[in-house]
Structures are given as structure tokens and as C-alpha cells.
Short mmCIF file of N, CA, C and O in Angstrom, two decimals:
data_model
loop_
_atom_site.label_atom_id
_atom_site.label_comp_id
_atom_site.label_asym_id
_atom_site.label_seq_id
_atom_site.Cartn_x
_atom_site.Cartn_y
_atom_site.Cartn_z
N ASP A 1 0.83 -1.18 0.01
CA ASP A 1 -0.01 0.00 -0.02
C ASP A 1 0.89 1.26 -0.02
O ASP A 1 1.68 1.47 0.94
N PRO A 2 0.80 2.08 -1.03
CA PRO A 2 1.66 3.26 -1.09
C PRO A 2 1.51 4.20 0.09
O PRO A 2 2.52 4.79 0.56
N LYS A 3 0.32 4.38 0.63
CA LYS A 3 0.11 5.28 1.78
C LYS A 3 0.88 4.73 2.99
O LYS A 3 1.48 5.50 3.72
N GLU A 4 0.82 3.43 3.18
CA GLU A 4 1.53 2.83 4.29
C GLU A 4 3.03 3.04 4.18
O GLU A 4 3.71 3.35 5.19
N VAL A 5 3.55 2.89 2.98
CA VAL A 5 5.01 3.11 2.76
C VAL A 5 5.36 4.60 3.05
O VAL A 5 6.31 4.86 3.74
N CYS A 6 4.54 5.49 2.56
CA CYS A 6 4.77 6.94 2.82
C CYS A 6 4.72 7.23 4.31
O CYS A 6 5.57 8.00 4.80
N ASP A 7 3.80 6.63 5.01
CA ASP A 7 3.69 6.83 6.47
C ASP A 7 4.94 6.32 7.18
O ASP A 7 5.45 6.96 8.08
N LEU A 8 5.46 5.18 6.75
CA LEU A 8 6.65 4.58 7.36
C LEU A 8 7.89 5.45 7.09
O LEU A 8 8.76 5.51 7.94
N LEU A 9 7.95 6.13 5.98
CA LEU A 9 9.12 6.91 5.61
C LEU A 9 9.01 8.39 5.99
O LEU A 9 9.93 9.15 5.76
N GLU A 10 7.90 8.75 6.58
CA GLU A 10 7.63 10.17 6.89
C GLU A 10 8.78 10.78 7.76
O GLU A 10 9.29 11.88 7.44
N ASP A 11 9.19 10.10 8.83
CA ASP A 11 10.22 10.64 9.68
C ASP A 11 11.56 10.72 8.96
O ASP A 11 12.34 11.68 9.17
N ILE A 12 11.83 9.77 8.13
CA ILE A 12 13.10 9.79 7.37
C ILE A 12 13.12 10.94 6.40
O ILE A 12 14.13 11.64 6.27
N MET A 13 12.00 11.16 5.71
CA MET A 13 11.93 12.31 4.76
C MET A 13 12.06 13.62 5.49
O MET A 13 12.72 14.52 5.00
N GLU A 14 11.47 13.68 6.65
CA GLU A 14 11.58 14.94 7.46
C GLU A 14 13.04 15.21 7.82
O GLU A 14 13.55 16.33 7.64
N GLU A 15 13.72 14.17 8.27
CA GLU A 15 15.13 14.32 8.65
C GLU A 15 16.00 14.63 7.41
O GLU A 15 16.88 15.50 7.48
N GLU A 16 15.75 13.91 6.33
CA GLU A 16 16.56 14.13 5.12
C GLU A 16 16.38 15.53 4.58
O GLU A 16 17.38 16.20 4.27
N THR A 17 15.18 16.00 4.44
CA THR A 17 14.96 17.33 3.89
C THR A 17 15.51 18.40 4.85
O THR A 17 16.00 19.44 4.36
N SER A 18 15.40 18.17 6.16
CA SER A 18 15.98 19.11 7.11
C SER A 18 17.49 19.19 6.92
O SER A 18 18.08 20.28 6.89
N ASN A 19 18.14 18.04 6.83
CA ASN A 19 19.60 18.03 6.66
C ASN A 19 20.05 18.67 5.33
O ASN A 19 21.00 19.40 5.29
N ILE A 20 19.29 18.41 4.27
CA ILE A 20 19.60 18.98 2.98
C ILE A 20 19.45 20.48 3.03
O ILE A 20 20.29 21.25 2.54
N ALA A 21 18.37 20.96 3.65
CA ALA A 21 18.13 22.40 3.77
C ALA A 21 19.26 23.08 4.56
O ALA A 21 19.76 24.14 4.20
N GLU A 22 19.67 22.41 5.66
CA GLU A 22 20.78 22.95 6.47
C GLU A 22 22.05 23.08 5.63
O GLU A 22 22.75 24.07 5.72
N LYS A 23 22.32 22.09 4.82
CA LYS A 23 23.53 22.11 4.00
C LYS A 23 23.46 23.19 2.93
O LYS A 23 24.43 23.89 2.65
N ILE A 24 22.28 23.33 2.32
CA ILE A 24 22.10 24.38 1.31
C ILE A 24 22.34 25.75 1.94
O ILE A 24 23.03 26.59 1.36
N ILE A 25 21.78 25.96 3.11
CA ILE A 25 21.92 27.26 3.80
C ILE A 25 23.40 27.46 4.17
O ILE A 25 23.93 28.56 4.00
N GLU A 26 24.07 26.43 4.65
CA GLU A 26 25.50 26.54 4.96
C GLU A 26 26.30 26.91 3.73
O GLU A 26 27.16 27.81 3.80
N LEU A 27 26.05 26.24 2.63
CA LEU A 27 26.81 26.51 1.40
C LEU A 27 26.45 27.84 0.78
O LEU A 27 27.23 28.36 -0.03
N ASN A 28 25.33 28.42 1.20
CA ASN A 28 24.93 29.73 0.71
C ASN A 28 25.24 30.84 1.67
O ASN A 28 24.55 31.88 1.71
N GLY A 29 26.22 30.64 2.49
CA GLY A 29 26.71 31.68 3.38
C GLY A 29 25.80 31.95 4.57
O GLY A 29 25.76 33.05 5.10
N GLY A 30 25.05 30.94 4.99
CA GLY A 30 24.20 31.05 6.16
C GLY A 30 22.83 31.61 5.93
O GLY A 30 22.09 31.92 6.89
N LYS A 31 22.44 31.78 4.69
CA LYS A 31 21.12 32.26 4.39
C LYS A 31 20.44 31.33 3.41
O LYS A 31 21.08 30.58 2.64
N SER A 32 19.11 31.37 3.41
CA SER A 32 18.37 30.54 2.52
C SER A 32 18.55 30.96 1.05
O SER A 32 19.12 32.02 0.77
N VAL A 33 18.03 30.19 0.16
CA VAL A 33 18.08 30.50 -1.26
C VAL A 33 16.71 30.92 -1.75
O VAL A 33 15.71 30.73 -1.04
N SER A 34 16.62 31.46 -2.95
CA SER A 34 15.31 31.87 -3.43
C SER A 34 14.58 30.74 -4.15
O SER A 34 13.35 30.77 -4.30
N ALA A 35 15.35 29.73 -4.65
CA ALA A 35 14.73 28.61 -5.34
C ALA A 35 15.66 27.42 -5.34
O ALA A 35 16.88 27.60 -5.18
N VAL A 36 15.07 26.23 -5.51
CA VAL A 36 15.87 24.99 -5.56
C VAL A 36 15.35 24.08 -6.65
O VAL A 36 14.12 23.95 -6.83
N PHE A 37 16.27 23.44 -7.41
CA PHE A 37 15.91 22.44 -8.34
C PHE A 37 16.32 21.10 -7.75
O PHE A 37 17.50 20.92 -7.41
N VAL A 38 15.40 20.16 -7.65
CA VAL A 38 15.67 18.84 -7.13
C VAL A 38 15.83 17.88 -8.27
O VAL A 38 15.00 17.89 -9.20
N VAL A 39 16.90 17.08 -8.26
CA VAL A 39 17.07 16.06 -9.30
C VAL A 39 17.24 14.71 -8.61
O VAL A 39 17.69 14.62 -7.48
N GLY A 40 16.86 13.67 -9.29
CA GLY A 40 17.00 12.32 -8.75
C GLY A 40 15.64 11.81 -8.30
O GLY A 40 14.68 12.54 -8.07
N GLY A 41 15.58 10.49 -8.19
CA GLY A 41 14.32 9.82 -7.88
C GLY A 41 13.77 10.10 -6.53
O GLY A 41 12.56 10.10 -6.32
N GLY A 42 14.63 10.39 -5.53
CA GLY A 42 14.12 10.70 -4.21
C GLY A 42 13.17 11.87 -4.15
O GLY A 42 12.26 11.91 -3.35
N GLY A 43 13.36 12.81 -5.07
CA GLY A 43 12.49 13.99 -5.13
C GLY A 43 11.07 13.68 -5.58
O GLY A 43 10.20 14.50 -5.38
N LYS A 44 10.87 12.46 -6.09
CA LYS A 44 9.50 12.09 -6.50
C LYS A 44 8.67 11.63 -5.32
O LYS A 44 7.46 11.46 -5.46
N PHE A 45 9.29 11.44 -4.19
CA PHE A 45 8.52 11.03 -3.01
C PHE A 45 7.50 12.09 -2.65
O PHE A 45 7.84 13.26 -2.64
N PRO A 46 6.28 11.67 -2.41
CA PRO A 46 5.23 12.65 -2.12
C PRO A 46 5.62 13.55 -0.95
O PRO A 46 6.13 13.07 0.06
N SER A 47 5.45 14.81 -1.09
CA SER A 47 5.73 15.85 -0.09
C SER A 47 7.21 16.19 0.05
O SER A 47 7.56 17.07 0.84
N TYR A 48 8.11 15.55 -0.69
CA TYR A 48 9.53 15.83 -0.56
C TYR A 48 9.84 17.30 -0.81
O TYR A 48 10.50 17.97 0.00
N THR A 49 9.39 17.78 -1.96
CA THR A 49 9.71 19.20 -2.31
C THR A 49 9.00 20.16 -1.36
O THR A 49 9.56 21.21 -1.02
N ASP A 50 7.79 19.78 -0.88
CA ASP A 50 7.12 20.66 0.08
C ASP A 50 7.88 20.73 1.39
O ASP A 50 8.01 21.84 1.96
N LYS A 51 8.38 19.62 1.86
CA LYS A 51 9.17 19.59 3.10
C LYS A 51 10.45 20.38 2.96
O LYS A 51 10.81 21.15 3.85
N LEU A 52 11.11 20.24 1.81
CA LEU A 52 12.34 20.95 1.58
C LEU A 52 12.05 22.49 1.61
O LEU A 52 12.81 23.24 2.21
N ALA A 53 11.00 22.86 0.93
CA ALA A 53 10.64 24.29 0.91
C ALA A 53 10.37 24.80 2.33
O ALA A 53 10.78 25.88 2.69
N GLN A 54 9.67 23.98 3.11
CA GLN A 54 9.35 24.38 4.47
C GLN A 54 10.63 24.63 5.27
O GLN A 54 10.78 25.59 6.01
N HIS A 55 11.60 23.69 5.16
CA HIS A 55 12.87 23.81 5.91
C HIS A 55 13.70 24.98 5.41
O HIS A 55 14.49 25.55 6.17
N LEU A 56 13.54 25.34 4.14
CA LEU A 56 14.28 26.51 3.62
C LEU A 56 13.50 27.81 3.81
O LEU A 56 14.04 28.87 3.48
N ASN A 57 12.30 27.72 4.30
CA ASN A 57 11.45 28.87 4.53
C ASN A 57 11.21 29.65 3.26
O ASN A 57 11.35 30.88 3.21
N ILE A 58 10.90 28.91 2.18
CA ILE A 58 10.52 29.49 0.90
C ILE A 58 9.22 28.91 0.42
O ILE A 58 8.78 27.86 0.94
N GLN A 59 8.54 29.55 -0.52
CA GLN A 59 7.27 29.03 -1.01
C GLN A 59 7.50 27.69 -1.67
O GLN A 59 8.52 27.49 -2.40
N LYS A 60 6.55 26.80 -1.53
CA LYS A 60 6.71 25.45 -2.10
C LYS A 60 6.83 25.46 -3.62
O LYS A 60 7.46 24.59 -4.22
N GLU A 61 6.27 26.48 -4.28
CA GLU A 61 6.39 26.62 -5.73
C GLU A 61 7.85 26.95 -6.13
O GLU A 61 8.18 26.85 -7.34
N ARG A 62 8.71 27.32 -5.20
CA ARG A 62 10.07 27.69 -5.50
C ARG A 62 11.01 26.47 -5.42
O ARG A 62 12.23 26.61 -5.58
N VAL A 63 10.45 25.28 -5.13
CA VAL A 63 11.23 24.04 -5.12
C VAL A 63 10.62 23.16 -6.22
O VAL A 63 9.49 22.72 -6.13
N ALA A 64 11.42 22.92 -7.26
CA ALA A 64 10.93 22.20 -8.43
C ALA A 64 11.70 20.92 -8.67
O ALA A 64 12.93 20.89 -8.51
N LEU A 65 10.98 19.90 -9.04
CA LEU A 65 11.59 18.61 -9.42
C LEU A 65 11.94 18.66 -10.92
O LEU A 65 11.06 18.95 -11.76
N ARG A 66 13.20 18.45 -11.21
CA ARG A 66 13.67 18.48 -12.60
C ARG A 66 13.72 17.06 -13.13
O ARG A 66 13.97 16.12 -12.40
N GLY A 67 13.55 16.90 -14.43
CA GLY A 67 13.59 15.56 -14.97
C GLY A 67 13.92 15.56 -16.45
O GLY A 67 15.08 15.67 -16.83
N GLU A 68 12.91 15.49 -17.27
CA GLU A 68 13.10 15.37 -18.72
C GLU A 68 14.00 16.47 -19.30
O GLU A 68 14.88 16.19 -20.10
N GLU A 69 13.84 17.72 -18.84
CA GLU A 69 14.61 18.82 -19.43
C GLU A 69 16.10 18.68 -19.12
O GLU A 69 16.93 19.15 -19.90
N VAL A 70 16.47 18.00 -18.05
CA VAL A 70 17.87 17.78 -17.69
C VAL A 70 18.47 16.72 -18.64
O VAL A 70 19.68 16.76 -18.89
N LEU A 71 17.66 15.85 -19.15
CA LEU A 71 18.14 14.77 -20.00
C LEU A 71 17.91 15.04 -21.49
O LEU A 71 17.87 14.13 -22.30
N GLY A 72 17.83 16.31 -21.81
CA GLY A 72 17.50 16.71 -23.18
C GLY A 72 18.37 16.10 -24.27
O GLY A 72 17.87 15.70 -25.32
N GLU A 73 19.65 15.99 -24.06
CA GLU A 73 20.54 15.48 -25.11
C GLU A 73 20.73 13.97 -25.00
O GLU A 73 21.47 13.38 -25.80
N VAL A 74 20.11 13.33 -24.06
CA VAL A 74 20.23 11.88 -23.89
C VAL A 74 19.13 11.22 -24.72
O VAL A 74 17.96 11.56 -24.56
N HIS A 75 19.53 10.24 -25.55
CA HIS A 75 18.56 9.52 -26.37
C HIS A 75 18.64 8.02 -26.02
O HIS A 75 19.74 7.46 -26.07
N PHE A 76 17.51 7.44 -25.75
CA PHE A 76 17.45 6.02 -25.42
C PHE A 76 17.10 5.23 -26.69
O PHE A 76 16.23 5.66 -27.44
N LEU A 77 17.76 4.09 -26.88
CA LEU A 77 17.42 3.26 -28.01
C LEU A 77 16.02 2.73 -27.94
O LEU A 77 15.28 2.84 -28.91
N PRO A 78 15.61 2.13 -26.79
CA PRO A 78 14.21 1.78 -26.72
C PRO A 78 13.38 3.06 -26.51
O PRO A 78 13.55 3.74 -25.50
N GLU A 79 12.55 3.42 -27.45
CA GLU A 79 11.81 4.68 -27.38
C GLU A 79 10.80 4.78 -26.28
O GLU A 79 10.37 5.88 -25.92
N LYS A 80 10.44 3.65 -25.69
CA LYS A 80 9.38 3.69 -24.65
C LYS A 80 9.92 4.16 -23.29
O LYS A 80 9.15 4.39 -22.36
N ILE A 81 11.24 4.32 -23.14
CA ILE A 81 11.77 4.79 -21.88
C ILE A 81 11.43 6.24 -21.70
O ILE A 81 11.72 7.10 -22.54
N LYS A 82 10.82 6.55 -20.53
CA LYS A 82 10.40 7.90 -20.23
C LYS A 82 11.52 8.63 -19.47
O LYS A 82 12.08 8.10 -18.53
N LYS A 83 11.87 9.81 -19.92
CA LYS A 83 12.85 10.59 -19.21
C LYS A 83 12.19 11.23 -18.01
O LYS A 83 11.21 11.92 -18.11
N ASP A 84 12.69 10.88 -16.81
CA ASP A 84 12.17 11.45 -15.60
C ASP A 84 13.23 11.50 -14.53
O ASP A 84 14.35 11.05 -14.74
N PRO A 85 12.95 12.10 -13.38
CA PRO A 85 13.95 12.28 -12.33
C PRO A 85 14.63 10.98 -11.85
O PRO A 85 15.74 11.02 -11.34
N LEU A 86 13.93 9.85 -11.98
CA LEU A 86 14.56 8.56 -11.55
C LEU A 86 15.81 8.27 -12.32
O LEU A 86 16.68 7.55 -11.82
N LEU A 87 15.94 8.81 -13.52
CA LEU A 87 17.08 8.48 -14.36
C LEU A 87 18.22 9.47 -14.31
O LEU A 87 19.30 9.25 -14.80
N VAL A 88 17.98 10.64 -13.68
CA VAL A 88 18.98 11.69 -13.68
C VAL A 88 20.27 11.25 -13.04
O VAL A 88 21.37 11.42 -13.62
N THR A 89 20.24 10.64 -11.87
CA THR A 89 21.46 10.27 -11.18
C THR A 89 22.24 9.19 -11.92
O THR A 89 23.41 9.34 -12.19
N PRO A 90 21.61 8.04 -12.30
CA PRO A 90 22.39 7.03 -13.00
C PRO A 90 22.93 7.53 -14.37
O PRO A 90 24.04 7.19 -14.71
N ILE A 91 22.17 8.31 -15.07
CA ILE A 91 22.64 8.85 -16.33
C ILE A 91 23.80 9.79 -16.12
O ILE A 91 24.80 9.79 -16.86
N GLY A 92 23.69 10.62 -15.09
CA GLY A 92 24.79 11.55 -14.76
C GLY A 92 26.06 10.78 -14.38
O GLY A 92 27.17 11.19 -14.81
N ILE A 93 25.94 9.69 -13.66
CA ILE A 93 27.08 8.87 -13.30
C ILE A 93 27.73 8.30 -14.60
O ILE A 93 28.95 8.33 -14.76
N CYS A 94 26.92 7.78 -15.48
CA CYS A 94 27.39 7.23 -16.74
C CYS A 94 28.09 8.27 -17.59
O CYS A 94 29.17 8.02 -18.14
N LEU A 95 27.46 9.42 -17.73
CA LEU A 95 28.03 10.46 -18.56
C LEU A 95 29.38 10.97 -17.96
O LEU A 95 30.32 11.28 -18.70
N ASN A 96 29.45 11.06 -16.63
CA ASN A 96 30.67 11.48 -15.97
C ASN A 96 31.75 10.45 -16.19
O ASN A 96 32.94 10.82 -16.41
N TYR A 97 31.44 9.18 -16.20
CA TYR A 97 32.41 8.11 -16.40
C TYR A 97 33.00 8.20 -17.81
O TYR A 97 34.19 8.05 -18.01
N TYR A 98 32.12 8.39 -18.80
CA TYR A 98 32.59 8.43 -20.20
C TYR A 98 33.03 9.79 -20.59
O TYR A 98 33.65 10.06 -21.54
#
């Protein structure tokens, strides 16, 4: 049941987004940012971007999940593969290797 899984991971998502927000603020000289782009499959978790926005004290519309547009130059041989955030990290690792 997806709801049950989400409920089980709620505390982990809270901690993860809090830690990420703290690191973003640290790397930005101790202040929040005006917007964030999230890449990778973890960002697809329901409420992930909302929680991150909350910890950064910015509007939830200012935290966006990136996907297809990041993979613009990547072409898959099987045409049925959908470009989405789940593929950003592994494709990035592959491109960095080659």
C-alpha cells in the first residue's frame, strides 16, 4: 500500500529534507536560497519538495523537481523509456564516467 510506505518513511523524509536544507543554507553563506531544483528519484517522493521548501522557509512553488529537461541530449534506443527524475542520477554517473 503506497500510503503505508509513505507513512513509514515520513520521519526519514523529514530528517533528510531538514539536513539537505541545512547544507544548502550553509553552502549559501548562512542564508536561505530563493529557489531549488531537485534532481533524482528521491525527489519524486510525495511531499519531498514541500518539506524541503518548508525547511528552507521559501514558497513550495520555489522548489521544483527536474527531470526530462535535464536529460534533453540523452537519447534512449528503446523509445518507450520515459525521461524522468529517476534516471537523472544514473545517467549523470554514466556520462561522468565516459
